[in-house]
PDB file of C-alpha atoms in Angstrom:
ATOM      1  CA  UNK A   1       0.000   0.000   0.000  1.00  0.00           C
ATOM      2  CA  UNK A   2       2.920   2.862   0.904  1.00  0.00           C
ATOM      3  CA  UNK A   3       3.738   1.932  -2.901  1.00  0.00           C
ATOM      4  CA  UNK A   4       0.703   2.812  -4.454  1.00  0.00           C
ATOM      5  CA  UNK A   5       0.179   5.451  -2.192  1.00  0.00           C
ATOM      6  CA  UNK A   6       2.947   6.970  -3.464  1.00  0.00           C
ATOM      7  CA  UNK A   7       2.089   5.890  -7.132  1.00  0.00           C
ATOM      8  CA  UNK A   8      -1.686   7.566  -7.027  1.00  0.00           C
ATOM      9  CA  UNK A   9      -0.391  10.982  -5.430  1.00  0.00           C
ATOM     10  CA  UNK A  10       2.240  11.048  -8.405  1.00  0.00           C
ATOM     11  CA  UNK A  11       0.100  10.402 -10.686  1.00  0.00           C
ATOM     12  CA  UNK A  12      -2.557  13.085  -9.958  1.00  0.00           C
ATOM     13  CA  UNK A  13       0.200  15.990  -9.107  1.00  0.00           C
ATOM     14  CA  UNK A  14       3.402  14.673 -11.635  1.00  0.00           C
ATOM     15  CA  UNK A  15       5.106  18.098 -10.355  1.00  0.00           C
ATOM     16  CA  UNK A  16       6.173  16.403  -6.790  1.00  0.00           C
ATOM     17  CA  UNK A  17       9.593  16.012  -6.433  1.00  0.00           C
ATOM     18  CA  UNK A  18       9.375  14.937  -2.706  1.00  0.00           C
ATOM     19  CA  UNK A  19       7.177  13.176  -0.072  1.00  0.00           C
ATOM     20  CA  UNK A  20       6.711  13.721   2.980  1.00  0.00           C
ATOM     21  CA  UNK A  21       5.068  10.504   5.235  1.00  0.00           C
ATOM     22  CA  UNK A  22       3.277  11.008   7.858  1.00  0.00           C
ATOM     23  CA  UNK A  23       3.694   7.978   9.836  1.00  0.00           C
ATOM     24  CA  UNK A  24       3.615   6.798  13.909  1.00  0.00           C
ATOM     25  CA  UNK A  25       7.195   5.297  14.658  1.00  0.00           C
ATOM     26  CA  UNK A  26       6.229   2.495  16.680  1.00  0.00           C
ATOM     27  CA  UNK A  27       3.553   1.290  14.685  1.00  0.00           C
ATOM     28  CA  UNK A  28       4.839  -2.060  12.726  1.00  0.00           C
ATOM     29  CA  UNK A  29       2.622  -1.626  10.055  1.00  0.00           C
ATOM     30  CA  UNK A  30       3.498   1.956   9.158  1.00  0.00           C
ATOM     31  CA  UNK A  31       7.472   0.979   8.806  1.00  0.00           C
ATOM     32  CA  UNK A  32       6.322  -1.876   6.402  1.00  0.00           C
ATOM     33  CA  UNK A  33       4.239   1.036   4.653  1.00  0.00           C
ATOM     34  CA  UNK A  34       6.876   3.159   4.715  1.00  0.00           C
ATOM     35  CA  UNK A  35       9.779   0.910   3.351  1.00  0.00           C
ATOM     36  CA  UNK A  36       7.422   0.307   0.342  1.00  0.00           C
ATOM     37  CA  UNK A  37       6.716   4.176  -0.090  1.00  0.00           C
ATOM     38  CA  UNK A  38      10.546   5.061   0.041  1.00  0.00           C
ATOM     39  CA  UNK A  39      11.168   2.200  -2.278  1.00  0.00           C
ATOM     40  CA  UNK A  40       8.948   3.037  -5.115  1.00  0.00           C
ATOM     41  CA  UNK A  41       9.283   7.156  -4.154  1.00  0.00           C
ATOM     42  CA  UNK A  42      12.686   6.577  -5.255  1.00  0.00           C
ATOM     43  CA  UNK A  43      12.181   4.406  -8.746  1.00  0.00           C
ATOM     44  CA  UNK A  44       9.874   7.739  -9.544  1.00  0.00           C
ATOM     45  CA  UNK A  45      12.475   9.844  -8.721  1.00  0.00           C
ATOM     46  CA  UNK A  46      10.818  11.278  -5.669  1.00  0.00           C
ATOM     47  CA  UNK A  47      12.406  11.893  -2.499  1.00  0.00           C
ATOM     48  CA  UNK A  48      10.946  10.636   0.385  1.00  0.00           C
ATOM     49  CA  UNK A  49      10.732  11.452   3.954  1.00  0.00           C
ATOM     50  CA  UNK A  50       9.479   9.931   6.983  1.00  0.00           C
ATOM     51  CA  UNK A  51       7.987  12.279   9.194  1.00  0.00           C
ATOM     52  CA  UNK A  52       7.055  10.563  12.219  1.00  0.00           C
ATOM     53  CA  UNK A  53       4.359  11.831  14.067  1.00  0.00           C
ATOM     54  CA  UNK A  54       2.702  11.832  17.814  1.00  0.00           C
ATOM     55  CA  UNK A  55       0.982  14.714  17.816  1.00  0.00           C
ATOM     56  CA  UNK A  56      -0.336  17.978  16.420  1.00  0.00           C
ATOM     57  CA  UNK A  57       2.938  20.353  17.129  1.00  0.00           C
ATOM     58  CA  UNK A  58       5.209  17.248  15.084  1.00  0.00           C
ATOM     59  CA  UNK A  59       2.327  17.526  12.362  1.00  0.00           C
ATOM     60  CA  UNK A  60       2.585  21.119  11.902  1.00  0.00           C
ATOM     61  CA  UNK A  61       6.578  20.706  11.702  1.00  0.00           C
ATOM     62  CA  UNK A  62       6.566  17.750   9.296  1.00  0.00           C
ATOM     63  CA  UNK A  63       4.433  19.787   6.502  1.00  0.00           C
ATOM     64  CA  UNK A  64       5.813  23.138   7.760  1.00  0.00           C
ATOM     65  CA  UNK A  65       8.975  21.487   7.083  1.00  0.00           C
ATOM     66  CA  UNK A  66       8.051  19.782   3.963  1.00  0.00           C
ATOM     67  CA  UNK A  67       6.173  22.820   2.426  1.00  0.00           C
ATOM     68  CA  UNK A  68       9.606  25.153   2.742  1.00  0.00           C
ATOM     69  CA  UNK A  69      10.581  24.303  -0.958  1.00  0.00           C
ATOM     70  CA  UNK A  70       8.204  23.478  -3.666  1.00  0.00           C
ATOM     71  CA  UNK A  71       6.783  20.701  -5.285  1.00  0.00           C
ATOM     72  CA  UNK A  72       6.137  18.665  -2.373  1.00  0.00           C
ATOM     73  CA  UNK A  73       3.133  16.085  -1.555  1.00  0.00           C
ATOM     74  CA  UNK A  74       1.781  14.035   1.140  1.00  0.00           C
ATOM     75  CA  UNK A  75       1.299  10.448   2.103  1.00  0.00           C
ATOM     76  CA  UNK A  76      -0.997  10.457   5.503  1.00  0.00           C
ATOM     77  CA  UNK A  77      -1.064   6.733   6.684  1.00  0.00           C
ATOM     78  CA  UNK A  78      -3.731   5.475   8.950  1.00  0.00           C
ATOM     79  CA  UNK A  79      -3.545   5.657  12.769  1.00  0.00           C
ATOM     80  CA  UNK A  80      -5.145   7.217  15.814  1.00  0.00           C
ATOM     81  CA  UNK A  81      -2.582  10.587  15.615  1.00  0.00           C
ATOM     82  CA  UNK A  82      -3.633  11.036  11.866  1.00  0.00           C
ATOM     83  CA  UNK A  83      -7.319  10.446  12.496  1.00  0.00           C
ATOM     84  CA  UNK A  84      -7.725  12.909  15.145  1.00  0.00           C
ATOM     85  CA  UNK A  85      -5.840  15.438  13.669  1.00  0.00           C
ATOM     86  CA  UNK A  86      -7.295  14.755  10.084  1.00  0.00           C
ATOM     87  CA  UNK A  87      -8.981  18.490   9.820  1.00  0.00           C
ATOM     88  CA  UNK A  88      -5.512  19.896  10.966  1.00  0.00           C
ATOM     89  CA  UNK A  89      -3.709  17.885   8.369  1.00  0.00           C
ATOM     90  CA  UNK A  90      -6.438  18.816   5.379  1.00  0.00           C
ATOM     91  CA  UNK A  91      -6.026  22.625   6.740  1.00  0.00           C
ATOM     92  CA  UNK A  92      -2.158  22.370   6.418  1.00  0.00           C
ATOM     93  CA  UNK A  93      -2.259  20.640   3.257  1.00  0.00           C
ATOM     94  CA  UNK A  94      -4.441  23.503   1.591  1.00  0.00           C
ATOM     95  CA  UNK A  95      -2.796  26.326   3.539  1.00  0.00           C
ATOM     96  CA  UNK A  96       0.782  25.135   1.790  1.00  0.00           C
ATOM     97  CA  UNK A  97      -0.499  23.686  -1.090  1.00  0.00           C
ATOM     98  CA  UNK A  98       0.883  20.287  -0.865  1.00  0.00           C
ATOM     99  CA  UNK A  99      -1.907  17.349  -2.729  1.00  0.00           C
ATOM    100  CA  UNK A 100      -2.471  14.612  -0.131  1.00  0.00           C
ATOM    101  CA  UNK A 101      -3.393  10.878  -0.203  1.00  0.00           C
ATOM    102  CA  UNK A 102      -4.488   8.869   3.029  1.00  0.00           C
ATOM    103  CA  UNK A 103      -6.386   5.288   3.314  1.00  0.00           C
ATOM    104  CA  UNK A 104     -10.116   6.579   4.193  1.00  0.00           C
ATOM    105  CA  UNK A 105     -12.512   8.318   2.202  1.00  0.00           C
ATOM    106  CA  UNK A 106     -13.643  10.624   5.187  1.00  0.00           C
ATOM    107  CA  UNK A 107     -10.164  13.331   3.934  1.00  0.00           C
ATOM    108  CA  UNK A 108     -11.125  13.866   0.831  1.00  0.00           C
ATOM    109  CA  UNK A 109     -14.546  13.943   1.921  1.00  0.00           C
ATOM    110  CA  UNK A 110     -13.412  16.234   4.484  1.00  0.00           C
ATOM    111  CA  UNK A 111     -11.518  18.225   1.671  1.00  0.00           C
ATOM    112  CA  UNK A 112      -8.392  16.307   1.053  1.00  0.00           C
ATOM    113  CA  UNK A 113      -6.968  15.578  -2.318  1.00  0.00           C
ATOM    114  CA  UNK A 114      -7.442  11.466  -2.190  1.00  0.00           C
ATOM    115  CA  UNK A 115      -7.714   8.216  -0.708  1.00  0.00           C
ATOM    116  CA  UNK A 116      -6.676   4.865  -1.615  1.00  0.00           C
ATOM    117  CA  UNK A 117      -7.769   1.835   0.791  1.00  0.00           C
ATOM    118  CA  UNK A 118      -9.619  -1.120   1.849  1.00  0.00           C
ATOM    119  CA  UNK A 119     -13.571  -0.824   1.189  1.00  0.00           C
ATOM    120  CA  UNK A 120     -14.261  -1.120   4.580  1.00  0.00           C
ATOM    121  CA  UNK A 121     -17.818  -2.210   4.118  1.00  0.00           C
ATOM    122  CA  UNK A 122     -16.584  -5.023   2.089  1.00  0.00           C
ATOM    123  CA  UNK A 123     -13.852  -5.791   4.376  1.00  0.00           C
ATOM    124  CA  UNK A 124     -16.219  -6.365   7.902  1.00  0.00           C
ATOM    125  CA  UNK A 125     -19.248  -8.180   5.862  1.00  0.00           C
ATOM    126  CA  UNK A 126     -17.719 -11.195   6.161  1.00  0.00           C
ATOM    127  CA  UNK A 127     -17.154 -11.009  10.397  1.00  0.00           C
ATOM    128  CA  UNK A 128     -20.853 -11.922  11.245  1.00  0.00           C
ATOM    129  CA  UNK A 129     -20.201 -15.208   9.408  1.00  0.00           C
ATOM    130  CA  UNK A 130     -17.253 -15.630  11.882  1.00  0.00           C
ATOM    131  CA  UNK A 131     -18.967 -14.413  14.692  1.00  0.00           C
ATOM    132  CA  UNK A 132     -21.625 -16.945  13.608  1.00  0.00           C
ATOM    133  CA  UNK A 133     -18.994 -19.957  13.306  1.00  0.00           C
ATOM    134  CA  UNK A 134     -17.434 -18.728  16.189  1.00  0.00           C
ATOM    135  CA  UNK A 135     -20.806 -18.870  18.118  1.00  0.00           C
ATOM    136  CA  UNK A 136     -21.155 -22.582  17.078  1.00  0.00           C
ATOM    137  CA  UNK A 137     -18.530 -23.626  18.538  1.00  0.00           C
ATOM    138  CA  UNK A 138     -15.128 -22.863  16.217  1.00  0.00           C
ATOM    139  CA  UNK A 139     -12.072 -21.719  17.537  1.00  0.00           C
ATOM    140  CA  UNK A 140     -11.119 -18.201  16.357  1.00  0.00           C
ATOM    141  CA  UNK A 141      -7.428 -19.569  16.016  1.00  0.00           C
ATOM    142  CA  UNK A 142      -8.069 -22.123  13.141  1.00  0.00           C
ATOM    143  CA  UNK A 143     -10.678 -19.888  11.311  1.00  0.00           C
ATOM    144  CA  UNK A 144      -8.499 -18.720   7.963  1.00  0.00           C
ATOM    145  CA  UNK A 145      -7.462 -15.107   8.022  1.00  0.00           C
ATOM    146  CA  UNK A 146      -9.531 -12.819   5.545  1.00  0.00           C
ATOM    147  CA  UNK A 147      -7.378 -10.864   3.528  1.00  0.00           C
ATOM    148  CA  UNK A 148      -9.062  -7.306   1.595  1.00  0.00           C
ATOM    149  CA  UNK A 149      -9.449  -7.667  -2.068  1.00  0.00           C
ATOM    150  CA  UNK A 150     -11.194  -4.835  -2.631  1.00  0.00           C
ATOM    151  CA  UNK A 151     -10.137  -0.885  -2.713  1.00  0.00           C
ATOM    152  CA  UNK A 152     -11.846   2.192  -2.948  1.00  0.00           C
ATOM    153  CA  UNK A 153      -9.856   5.107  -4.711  1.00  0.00           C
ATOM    154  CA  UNK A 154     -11.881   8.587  -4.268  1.00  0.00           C
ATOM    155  CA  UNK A 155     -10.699  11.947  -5.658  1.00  0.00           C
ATOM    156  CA  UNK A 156     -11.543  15.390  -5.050  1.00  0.00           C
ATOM    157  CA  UNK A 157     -11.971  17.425  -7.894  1.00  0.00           C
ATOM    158  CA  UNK A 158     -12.726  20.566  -6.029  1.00  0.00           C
ATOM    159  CA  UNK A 159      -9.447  19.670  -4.644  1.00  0.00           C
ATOM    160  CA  UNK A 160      -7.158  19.349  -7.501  1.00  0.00           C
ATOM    161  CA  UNK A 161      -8.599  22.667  -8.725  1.00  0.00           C
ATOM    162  CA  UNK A 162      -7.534  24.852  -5.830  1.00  0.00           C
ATOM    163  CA  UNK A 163      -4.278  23.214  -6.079  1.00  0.00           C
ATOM    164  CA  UNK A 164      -3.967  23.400  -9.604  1.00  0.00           C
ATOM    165  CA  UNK A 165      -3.829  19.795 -10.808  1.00  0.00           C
ATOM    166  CA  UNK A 166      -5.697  17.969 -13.634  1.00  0.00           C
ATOM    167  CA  UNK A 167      -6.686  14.778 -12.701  1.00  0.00           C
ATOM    168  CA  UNK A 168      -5.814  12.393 -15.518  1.00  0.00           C
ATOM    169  CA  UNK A 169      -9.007  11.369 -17.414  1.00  0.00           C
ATOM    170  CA  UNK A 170      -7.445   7.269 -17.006  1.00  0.00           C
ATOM    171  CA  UNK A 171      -7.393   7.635 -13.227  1.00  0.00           C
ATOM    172  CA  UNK A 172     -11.053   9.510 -13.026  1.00  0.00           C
ATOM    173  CA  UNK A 173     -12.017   6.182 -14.920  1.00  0.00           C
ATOM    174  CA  UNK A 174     -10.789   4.167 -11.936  1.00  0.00           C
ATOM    175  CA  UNK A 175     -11.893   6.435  -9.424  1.00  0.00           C
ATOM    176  CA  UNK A 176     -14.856   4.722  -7.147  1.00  0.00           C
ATOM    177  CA  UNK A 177     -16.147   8.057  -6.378  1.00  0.00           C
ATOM    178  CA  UNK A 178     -14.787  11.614  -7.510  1.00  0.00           C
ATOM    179  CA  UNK A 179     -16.184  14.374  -5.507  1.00  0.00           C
ATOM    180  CA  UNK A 180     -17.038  17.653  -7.206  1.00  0.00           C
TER     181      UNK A 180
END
């Protein structure tokens, strides 16, 4: 996922020459996101930047810091820091004009640039059928792990426009929603 992250925000705003990502240190899952961002930031030719985060003052620095030179963009991964401070990132974002992807649909809905994540909907269906197996008498250990298979990729229009971007007409195509 850091990959096409990384991928999706270039692809929408092809002017970034660096990316900033706003990540939680001691979360395993962001530092397997975050070798995969790095890795395919720099096959684009992007430089990348982990900006770990605990709260709102080491937000502010990582895109203050970020937004000092030009043609930068922003990779918001999913935890409890980024959640609660998702207005403050959106606000920064558009303040400094830096486009912005994160996992959940409720930034761009909230007036980020993009998401790119698990359909969440899709993903908990399935976990009343466990809680029903469960309830007859399986053991949660030996049920088989559910992996996602399906993603949701929204885009803000309204978005790109204040920042300046055209959204490529291919990626509009794949969009599940585009807000306008």
């Amino acid at each position: 996922m850091g990959g096409k992250w990384v991928q999706i925000l270039r692809d929408i705003a092809p002017g970034i020459d660096r990316v900033a990502v706003l990540m939680h240190p001691q979360t395993a899952a962001h530092l397997a996101f975050w070798r995969e961002a790095e890795a395919t930031a720099q096959r684009l030719g992007i430089a990348p930047t982990a900006a770990h985060v605990h709260d709102a003052a080491e937000i502010e620095q990582a895109v203050a810091t970020l937004a000092s030179r030009p043609h930068g963009g922003l990779v918001v991964l999913p935890h409890t820091v980024t959640e609660v401070n998702r207005d403050l990132i959106i606000t920064l974002a558009m303040r400094h004009g830096l486009p912005s992807i994160s996992a959940f649909p409720s930034h761009p809905t909230a007036g980020a640039l993009a998401s790119y994540g698990v359909d969440v909907a899709d993903h908990f269906l399935p976990a009343a059928d466990y809680i029903d197996r469960i309830l007859r008498g399986a053991k949660p250990a030996e049920l088989p792990v559910q992996a996602a298979t399906k993603f949701r990729l929204v885009i803000n229009l309204t978005t790109a426009r204040a920042l300046g971007l055209n959204v490529p007409d291919k990626l509009l195509a794949l969009a599940d929603e585009v807000i306008e």
